């Protein structure tokens, strides 16, 4: 199984996945990092781990279609079986989603369907939510919407700040995402409509 991780930022989830691949807990080949931001920390993390990097910047293409066609080429060239979005701050278009249906995962730092979008940790904090969490889901055509694989909650207590909450969310993400990837790779998931059934 060849995995492509897509990231736009620091790459702490990428690093967590790299650790699990190295330790043999995730049995797959991290074949490619697709990144749209030249300054993303994820690039250095991938290079250090010997993972091939495809830096594909939206600005270099006249439209979303040609940008995504380039991403599609990189996926084909590297025989990618599974796409793992880890802080990739763009919505994938329908062509990529159709071509890899059921083979694209995303992690979101809130309990979907609450607090969709790119500032979910801050949004939950500012809203005064008492509970938030992390969701790993399959990707479909709508934002932060596909069937939910794993979801775990975190309490927001009086002493939390946006920073302490972010640290707690990241710690949980680094545990939950590898767990979800393992379930997918081991063929333990069955999708029925919006429901994802996990077999023992
Ligand atoms: C993660 O918290 C991830 O859940 C979030 O971006 C962060 C990336 O961190 N994704 C979204 O908000 C997507 N809607 P990382 O670059 O350190 O892995």
GROMACS .gro file of C-alpha atoms and ligand atoms in nm:
model
  218
    1UNK     CA    1   0.000   0.000   0.000
    2UNK     CA    2   0.137   0.337  -0.102
    3UNK     CA    3   0.021   0.636   0.103
    4UNK     CA    4   0.031   1.002   0.002
    5UNK     CA    5   0.001   1.253   0.285
    6UNK     CA    6  -0.129   1.598   0.187
    7UNK     CA    7  -0.027   1.885   0.416
    8UNK     CA    8  -0.009   2.266   0.412
    9UNK     CA    9   0.134   2.338   0.756
   10UNK     CA   10   0.363   2.227   1.037
   11UNK     CA   11   0.321   1.859   0.967
   12UNK     CA   12   0.289   1.731   1.324
   13UNK     CA   13   0.033   1.473   1.206
   14UNK     CA   14   0.270   1.372   0.927
   15UNK     CA   15   0.542   1.325   1.190
   16UNK     CA   16   0.311   1.106   1.400
   17UNK     CA   17   0.232   0.891   1.097
   18UNK     CA   18   0.602   0.865   1.007
   19UNK     CA   19   0.677   0.739   1.360
   20UNK     CA   20   0.411   0.469   1.332
   21UNK     CA   21   0.534   0.356   0.990
   22UNK     CA   22   0.891   0.340   1.119
   23UNK     CA   23   0.787   0.136   1.421
   24UNK     CA   24   0.595  -0.104   1.196
   25UNK     CA   25   0.257  -0.025   1.353
   26UNK     CA   26   0.135   0.113   1.020
   27UNK     CA   27   0.225  -0.139   0.753
   28UNK     CA   28   0.247   0.077   0.443
   29UNK     CA   29   0.488   0.278   0.238
   30UNK     CA   30   0.482   0.657   0.284
   31UNK     CA   31   0.542   0.722  -0.083
   32UNK     CA   32   0.467   1.091  -0.121
   33UNK     CA   33   0.401   1.422   0.051
   34UNK     CA   34   0.183   1.656  -0.153
   35UNK     CA   35   0.225   2.010  -0.026
   36UNK     CA   36   0.087   2.340  -0.158
   37UNK     CA   37   0.291   2.574   0.066
   38UNK     CA   38   0.666   2.618   0.005
   39UNK     CA   39   0.730   2.723   0.367
   40UNK     CA   40   0.536   2.438   0.528
   41UNK     CA   41   0.722   2.258   0.807
   42UNK     CA   42   0.582   1.933   0.667
   43UNK     CA   43   0.833   1.951   0.378
   44UNK     CA   44   1.140   1.932   0.603
   45UNK     CA   45   0.981   1.652   0.808
   46UNK     CA   46   0.912   1.449   0.494
   47UNK     CA   47   1.261   1.506   0.353
   48UNK     CA   48   1.423   1.405   0.681
   49UNK     CA   49   1.228   1.080   0.666
   50UNK     CA   50   1.329   1.020   0.305
   51UNK     CA   51   0.976   1.076   0.170
   52UNK     CA   52   0.940   1.215  -0.180
   53UNK     CA   53   0.787   1.565  -0.185
   54UNK     CA   54   0.564   1.708  -0.457
   55UNK     CA   55   0.536   2.083  -0.398
   56UNK     CA   56   0.238   2.183  -0.610
   57UNK     CA   57   0.139   2.549  -0.566
   58UNK     CA   58  -0.209   2.665  -0.664
   59UNK     CA   59  -0.065   2.995  -0.796
   60UNK     CA   60   0.132   2.811  -1.062
   61UNK     CA   61  -0.189   2.700  -1.233
   62UNK     CA   62  -0.459   2.901  -1.413
   63UNK     CA   63  -0.744   2.717  -1.239
   64UNK     CA   64  -0.831   2.456  -0.978
   65UNK     CA   65  -0.887   2.191  -1.244
   66UNK     CA   66  -0.531   2.209  -1.382
   67UNK     CA   67  -0.387   2.234  -1.029
   68UNK     CA   68  -0.567   1.915  -0.931
   69UNK     CA   69  -0.479   1.746  -1.260
   70UNK     CA   70  -0.113   1.795  -1.163
   71UNK     CA   71  -0.181   1.643  -0.821
   72UNK     CA   72  -0.356   1.352  -0.994
   73UNK     CA   73  -0.046   1.294  -1.211
   74UNK     CA   74   0.179   1.284  -0.905
   75UNK     CA   75  -0.054   1.032  -0.742
   76UNK     CA   76  -0.053   0.809  -1.049
   77UNK     CA   77   0.325   0.833  -1.096
   78UNK     CA   78   0.371   0.711  -0.740
   79UNK     CA   79   0.100   0.441  -0.756
   80UNK     CA   80  -0.085   0.590  -0.459
   81UNK     CA   81  -0.352   0.372  -0.298
   82UNK     CA   82  -0.453   0.588  -0.003
   83UNK     CA   83  -0.460   0.967   0.046
   84UNK     CA   84  -0.427   1.103   0.399
   85UNK     CA   85  -0.514   1.471   0.438
   86UNK     CA   86  -0.323   1.607   0.736
   87UNK     CA   87  -0.384   1.980   0.761
   88UNK     CA   88  -0.423   2.026   0.384
   89UNK     CA   89  -0.610   2.354   0.379
   90UNK     CA   90  -0.790   2.311   0.048
   91UNK     CA   91  -1.103   2.130  -0.052
   92UNK     CA   92  -1.046   1.860  -0.309
   93UNK     CA   93  -1.248   1.888  -0.629
   94UNK     CA   94  -1.492   1.624  -0.746
   95UNK     CA   95  -1.254   1.465  -0.999
   96UNK     CA   96  -0.997   1.370  -0.735
   97UNK     CA   97  -1.268   1.270  -0.488
   98UNK     CA   98  -1.434   1.046  -0.752
   99UNK     CA   99  -1.105   0.892  -0.864
  100UNK     CA  100  -1.013   0.799  -0.504
  101UNK     CA  101  -1.357   0.752  -0.347
  102UNK     CA  102  -1.331   0.569  -0.017
  103UNK     CA  103  -0.956   0.610  -0.029
  104UNK     CA  104  -0.921   0.965   0.106
  105UNK     CA  105  -0.912   1.035   0.479
  106UNK     CA  106  -0.919   1.367   0.661
  107UNK     CA  107  -0.860   1.470   1.019
  108UNK     CA  108  -1.056   1.757   1.165
  109UNK     CA  109  -0.986   1.921   1.503
  110UNK     CA  110  -1.346   1.925   1.630
  111UNK     CA  111  -1.643   1.693   1.672
  112UNK     CA  112  -1.807   1.710   1.329
  113UNK     CA  113  -2.059   1.825   1.227
  114UNK     CA  114  -1.979   2.104   1.475
  115UNK     CA  115  -1.716   2.364   1.397
  116UNK     CA  116  -1.637   2.285   1.034
  117UNK     CA  117  -1.375   2.491   0.853
  118UNK     CA  118  -1.018   2.595   0.907
  119UNK     CA  119  -1.034   2.752   1.259
  120UNK     CA  120  -1.218   2.475   1.439
  121UNK     CA  121  -1.015   2.477   1.764
  122UNK     CA  122  -1.050   2.850   1.811
  123UNK     CA  123  -1.415   2.845   1.702
  124UNK     CA  124  -1.507   2.581   1.963
  125UNK     CA  125  -1.314   2.771   2.232
  126UNK     CA  126  -1.472   3.108   2.147
  127UNK     CA  127  -1.819   2.954   2.127
  128UNK     CA  128  -1.787   2.846   2.488
  129UNK     CA  129  -1.827   2.477   2.407
  130UNK     CA  130  -1.763   2.253   2.708
  131UNK     CA  131  -1.662   1.960   2.491
  132UNK     CA  132  -1.479   1.941   2.161
  133UNK     CA  133  -1.255   1.677   2.006
  134UNK     CA  134  -1.113   1.517   1.695
  135UNK     CA  135  -1.281   1.350   1.397
  136UNK     CA  136  -1.129   1.128   1.129
  137UNK     CA  137  -1.356   1.080   0.831
  138UNK     CA  138  -1.368   0.973   0.470
  139UNK     CA  139  -1.368   1.264   0.227
  140UNK     CA  140  -1.658   1.335  -0.003
  141UNK     CA  141  -1.746   1.636  -0.218
  142UNK     CA  142  -1.862   1.853   0.074
  143UNK     CA  143  -1.640   2.022   0.329
  144UNK     CA  144  -1.571   1.823   0.649
  145UNK     CA  145  -1.865   1.601   0.567
  146UNK     CA  146  -1.789   1.239   0.468
  147UNK     CA  147  -1.865   0.929   0.680
  148UNK     CA  148  -1.701   0.935   1.024
  149UNK     CA  149  -1.441   0.668   1.100
  150UNK     CA  150  -1.331   0.764   1.452
  151UNK     CA  151  -1.425   1.046   1.682
  152UNK     CA  152  -1.301   1.126   2.031
  153UNK     CA  153  -1.400   1.399   2.275
  154UNK     CA  154  -1.199   1.637   2.494
  155UNK     CA  155  -1.335   1.851   2.776
  156UNK     CA  156  -1.269   2.223   2.765
  157UNK     CA  157  -1.223   2.332   3.124
  158UNK     CA  158  -1.212   2.674   3.288
  159UNK     CA  159  -0.834   2.686   3.291
  160UNK     CA  160  -0.795   2.612   2.920
  161UNK     CA  161  -0.662   2.875   2.683
  162UNK     CA  162  -0.674   2.846   2.302
  163UNK     CA  163  -0.311   2.731   2.322
  164UNK     CA  164  -0.365   2.463   2.587
  165UNK     CA  165  -0.669   2.337   2.397
  166UNK     CA  166  -0.471   2.322   2.074
  167UNK     CA  167  -0.199   2.120   2.247
  168UNK     CA  168  -0.458   1.871   2.380
  169UNK     CA  169  -0.622   1.840   2.038
  170UNK     CA  170  -0.291   1.776   1.865
  171UNK     CA  171  -0.192   1.511   2.118
  172UNK     CA  172  -0.520   1.331   2.054
  173UNK     CA  173  -0.487   1.370   1.676
  174UNK     CA  174  -0.146   1.204   1.680
  175UNK     CA  175  -0.302   0.899   1.843
  176UNK     CA  176  -0.632   0.887   1.656
  177UNK     CA  177  -0.511   0.937   1.299
  178UNK     CA  178  -0.265   0.644   1.300
  179UNK     CA  179  -0.539   0.431   1.460
  180UNK     CA  180  -0.783   0.517   1.178
  181UNK     CA  181  -0.519   0.459   0.909
  182UNK     CA  182  -0.448   0.115   1.054
  183UNK     CA  183  -0.818   0.025   1.044
  184UNK     CA  184  -0.836   0.126   0.677
  185UNK     CA  185  -0.518  -0.062   0.583
  186UNK     CA  186  -0.634  -0.374   0.765
  187UNK     CA  187  -0.964  -0.368   0.574
  188UNK     CA  188  -1.165  -0.345   0.895
  189UNK     CA  189  -1.408  -0.077   0.781
  190UNK     CA  190  -1.735  -0.114   0.596
  191UNK     CA  191  -1.917   0.196   0.479
  192UNK     CA  192  -2.294   0.189   0.458
  193UNK     CA  193  -2.436   0.530   0.373
  194UNK     CA  194  -2.308   0.764   0.643
  195UNK     CA  195  -2.225   0.479   0.880
  196UNK     CA  196  -1.878   0.330   0.907
  197UNK     CA  197  -1.885  -0.011   1.071
  198UNK     CA  198  -1.566  -0.130   1.239
  199UNK     CA  199  -1.514  -0.504   1.257
  200UNK     CA  200  -1.312  -0.662   1.539
  201LIG     C1  201  -0.449   1.973   1.244
  201LIG     O1  202  -0.494   2.015   1.370
  201LIG     C2  203  -0.564   1.931   1.157
  201LIG     O2  204  -0.668   1.871   1.228
  201LIG     C3  205  -0.609   2.065   1.101
  201LIG     O3  206  -0.488   2.128   1.069
  201LIG     C4  207  -0.390   2.092   1.166
  201LIG     C5  208  -0.261   2.056   1.094
  201LIG     O4  209  -0.158   2.040   1.188
  201LIG     N1  210  -0.693   2.048   0.987
  201LIG     C6  211  -0.799   2.126   0.964
  201LIG     O5  212  -0.829   2.221   1.035
  201LIG     C7  213  -0.879   2.087   0.842
  201LIG     N2  214  -1.007   2.147   0.843
  201LIG     P1  215  -0.022   1.971   1.145
  201LIG     O6  216   0.027   2.041   1.017
  201LIG     O7  217   0.070   1.998   1.261
  201LIG     O8  218  -0.047   1.827   1.124
   0.00000   0.00000   0.00000
